[in-house]
């Protein structure tokens, strides 16, 4: 069971780190009018888990589909962590 928890934490940490970097790169490129990272890529990582980059970079925060997908990813991530740890995450 401990291995499952470690794998889950590594997975969510990695996905969030990748999405954070992608959001930063895309925001930079948007400001410089350069080639952008496709929305499909950002949404894919968003559903896998990751909202920090969106909030910190203030990027894609006006687009409803990004809000919905990222929040869905966050809810799924918290739900999986809840069941892996057999108790509420926040106490």
mmCIF file of N, CA and C in Angstrom, residues 43-87:
data_model
loop_
_atom_site.group_PDB
_atom_site.id
_atom_site.type_symbol
_atom_site.label_atom_id
_atom_site.label_comp_id
_atom_site.label_asym_id
_atom_site.label_seq_id
_atom_site.Cartn_x
_atom_site.Cartn_y
_atom_site.Cartn_z
ATOM 1 N N UNK A 43 -4.889 20.966 -22.304
ATOM 2 C CA UNK A 43 -6.084 20.334 -21.729
ATOM 3 C C UNK A 43 -5.809 18.891 -21.312
ATOM 4 N N UNK A 44 -5.008 18.185 -22.103
ATOM 5 C CA UNK A 44 -4.681 16.790 -21.764
ATOM 6 C C UNK A 44 -3.950 16.720 -20.430
ATOM 7 N N UNK A 45 -2.964 17.583 -20.247
ATOM 8 C CA UNK A 45 -2.255 17.592 -18.976
ATOM 9 C C UNK A 45 -3.152 18.106 -17.862
ATOM 10 N N UNK A 46 -4.063 19.006 -18.200
ATOM 11 C CA UNK A 46 -4.987 19.534 -17.199
ATOM 12 C C UNK A 46 -5.890 18.470 -16.630
ATOM 13 N N UNK A 47 -6.373 17.579 -17.490
ATOM 14 C CA UNK A 47 -7.259 16.523 -16.992
ATOM 15 C C UNK A 47 -6.469 15.478 -16.205
ATOM 16 N N UNK A 48 -5.167 15.369 -16.490
ATOM 17 C CA UNK A 48 -4.322 14.453 -15.726
ATOM 18 C C UNK A 48 -3.982 15.018 -14.354
ATOM 19 N N UNK A 49 -4.130 16.312 -14.199
ATOM 20 C CA UNK A 49 -3.865 16.958 -12.917
ATOM 21 C C UNK A 49 -2.991 18.183 -13.093
ATOM 22 N N UNK A 50 -3.482 19.323 -12.635
ATOM 23 C CA UNK A 50 -2.661 20.528 -12.690
ATOM 24 C C UNK A 50 -3.474 21.793 -12.849
ATOM 25 N N UNK A 51 -3.385 22.693 -11.885
ATOM 26 C CA UNK A 51 -4.097 23.968 -11.953
ATOM 27 C C UNK A 51 -3.174 25.111 -11.531
ATOM 28 N N UNK A 52 -2.062 24.792 -10.911
ATOM 29 C CA UNK A 52 -1.164 25.808 -10.373
ATOM 30 C C UNK A 52 -0.638 26.752 -11.452
ATOM 31 N N UNK A 53 -0.222 26.222 -12.596
ATOM 32 C CA UNK A 53 0.305 27.068 -13.665
ATOM 33 C C UNK A 53 -0.723 28.048 -14.186
ATOM 34 N N UNK A 54 -1.961 27.584 -14.308
ATOM 35 C CA UNK A 54 -3.038 28.446 -14.793
ATOM 36 C C UNK A 54 -3.223 29.632 -13.853
ATOM 37 N N UNK A 55 -3.234 29.362 -12.584
ATOM 38 C CA UNK A 55 -3.472 30.409 -11.590
ATOM 39 C C UNK A 55 -2.260 31.336 -11.470
ATOM 40 N N UNK A 56 -1.075 30.765 -11.365
ATOM 41 C CA UNK A 56 0.117 31.575 -11.154
ATOM 42 C C UNK A 56 0.429 32.463 -12.358
ATOM 43 N N UNK A 57 0.311 31.910 -13.565
ATOM 44 C CA UNK A 57 0.632 32.680 -14.767
ATOM 45 C C UNK A 57 -0.557 33.475 -15.289
ATOM 46 N N UNK A 58 -1.718 33.340 -14.651
ATOM 47 C CA UNK A 58 -2.946 34.010 -15.116
ATOM 48 C C UNK A 58 -3.161 33.726 -16.597
ATOM 49 N N UNK A 59 -3.042 32.444 -16.939
ATOM 50 C CA UNK A 59 -3.083 32.044 -18.343
ATOM 51 C C UNK A 59 -4.240 31.085 -18.567
ATOM 52 N N UNK A 60 -5.058 31.391 -19.539
ATOM 53 C CA UNK A 60 -6.232 30.590 -19.907
ATOM 54 C C UNK A 60 -7.302 30.644 -18.818
ATOM 55 N N UNK A 61 -7.252 31.610 -17.921
ATOM 56 C CA UNK A 61 -8.218 31.661 -16.820
ATOM 57 C C UNK A 61 -9.583 32.177 -17.258
ATOM 58 N N UNK A 62 -9.657 32.791 -18.429
ATOM 59 C CA UNK A 62 -10.951 33.285 -18.915
ATOM 60 C C UNK A 62 -11.698 32.248 -19.739
ATOM 61 N N UNK A 63 -11.019 31.183 -20.120
ATOM 62 C CA UNK A 63 -11.645 30.165 -20.969
ATOM 63 C C UNK A 63 -12.341 29.111 -20.109
ATOM 64 N N UNK A 64 -13.638 29.006 -20.280
ATOM 65 C CA UNK A 64 -14.450 28.096 -19.462
ATOM 66 C C UNK A 64 -13.986 26.657 -19.579
ATOM 67 N N UNK A 65 -13.639 26.212 -20.803
ATOM 68 C CA UNK A 65 -13.250 24.807 -20.957
ATOM 69 C C UNK A 65 -11.996 24.484 -20.153
ATOM 70 N N UNK A 66 -11.068 25.431 -20.036
ATOM 71 C CA UNK A 66 -9.878 25.192 -19.229
ATOM 72 C C UNK A 66 -10.234 25.134 -17.749
ATOM 73 N N UNK A 67 -11.089 26.022 -17.296
ATOM 74 C CA UNK A 67 -11.510 25.995 -15.896
ATOM 75 C C UNK A 67 -12.170 24.667 -15.550
ATOM 76 N N UNK A 68 -13.064 24.216 -16.401
ATOM 77 C CA UNK A 68 -13.800 22.976 -16.147
ATOM 78 C C UNK A 68 -12.860 21.774 -16.152
ATOM 79 N N UNK A 69 -12.004 21.676 -17.184
ATOM 80 C CA UNK A 69 -11.096 20.533 -17.290
ATOM 81 C C UNK A 69 -10.108 20.512 -16.133
ATOM 82 N N UNK A 70 -9.523 21.649 -15.797
ATOM 83 C CA UNK A 70 -8.539 21.685 -14.723
ATOM 84 C C UNK A 70 -9.170 21.400 -13.368
ATOM 85 N N UNK A 71 -10.352 21.938 -13.133
ATOM 86 C CA UNK A 71 -11.029 21.653 -11.867
ATOM 87 C C UNK A 71 -11.451 20.193 -11.790
ATOM 88 N N UNK A 72 -11.874 19.625 -12.918
ATOM 89 C CA UNK A 72 -12.202 18.200 -12.957
ATOM 90 C C UNK A 72 -10.963 17.375 -12.629
ATOM 91 N N UNK A 73 -9.835 17.753 -13.216
ATOM 92 C CA UNK A 73 -8.584 17.057 -12.909
ATOM 93 C C UNK A 73 -8.224 17.151 -11.444
ATOM 94 N N UNK A 74 -8.421 18.324 -10.860
ATOM 95 C CA UNK A 74 -8.130 18.516 -9.434
ATOM 96 C C UNK A 74 -9.040 17.650 -8.565
ATOM 97 N N UNK A 75 -10.324 17.621 -8.890
ATOM 98 C CA UNK A 75 -11.278 16.804 -8.130
ATOM 99 C C UNK A 75 -10.914 15.323 -8.245
ATOM 100 N N UNK A 76 -10.584 14.876 -9.455
ATOM 101 C CA UNK A 76 -10.190 13.470 -9.650
ATOM 102 C C UNK A 76 -8.922 13.144 -8.858
ATOM 103 N N UNK A 77 -7.949 14.043 -8.892
ATOM 104 C CA UNK A 77 -6.701 13.829 -8.164
ATOM 105 C C UNK A 77 -6.961 13.727 -6.662
ATOM 106 N N UNK A 78 -7.738 14.654 -6.127
ATOM 107 C CA UNK A 78 -8.037 14.612 -4.696
ATOM 108 C C UNK A 78 -8.839 13.370 -4.326
ATOM 109 N N UNK A 79 -9.758 12.971 -5.202
ATOM 110 C CA UNK A 79 -10.536 11.759 -4.958
ATOM 111 C C UNK A 79 -9.656 10.516 -4.911
ATOM 112 N N UNK A 80 -8.723 10.425 -5.854
ATOM 113 C CA UNK A 80 -7.821 9.265 -5.862
ATOM 114 C C UNK A 80 -6.920 9.257 -4.636
ATOM 115 N N UNK A 81 -6.421 10.426 -4.252
ATOM 116 C CA UNK A 81 -5.587 10.490 -3.051
ATOM 117 C C UNK A 81 -6.383 10.128 -1.794
ATOM 118 N N UNK A 82 -7.640 10.548 -1.747
ATOM 119 C CA UNK A 82 -8.500 10.213 -0.609
ATOM 120 C C UNK A 82 -8.598 8.692 -0.449
ATOM 121 N N UNK A 83 -8.866 7.995 -1.555
ATOM 122 C CA UNK A 83 -9.015 6.541 -1.477
ATOM 123 C C UNK A 83 -7.688 5.831 -1.250
ATOM 124 N N UNK A 84 -6.602 6.381 -1.756
ATOM 125 C CA UNK A 84 -5.296 5.761 -1.526
ATOM 126 C C UNK A 84 -4.862 5.878 -0.074
ATOM 127 N N UNK A 85 -5.179 6.986 0.554
ATOM 128 C CA UNK A 85 -4.743 7.207 1.927
ATOM 129 C C UNK A 85 -5.801 6.807 2.956
ATOM 130 N N UNK A 86 -6.961 6.343 2.481
ATOM 131 C CA UNK A 86 -8.021 5.841 3.358
ATOM 132 C C UNK A 86 -8.489 6.853 4.402
ATOM 133 N N UNK A 87 -8.333 8.128 4.108
ATOM 134 C CA UNK A 87 -8.800 9.158 5.029
ATOM 135 C C UNK A 87 -8.830 10.487 4.270
#
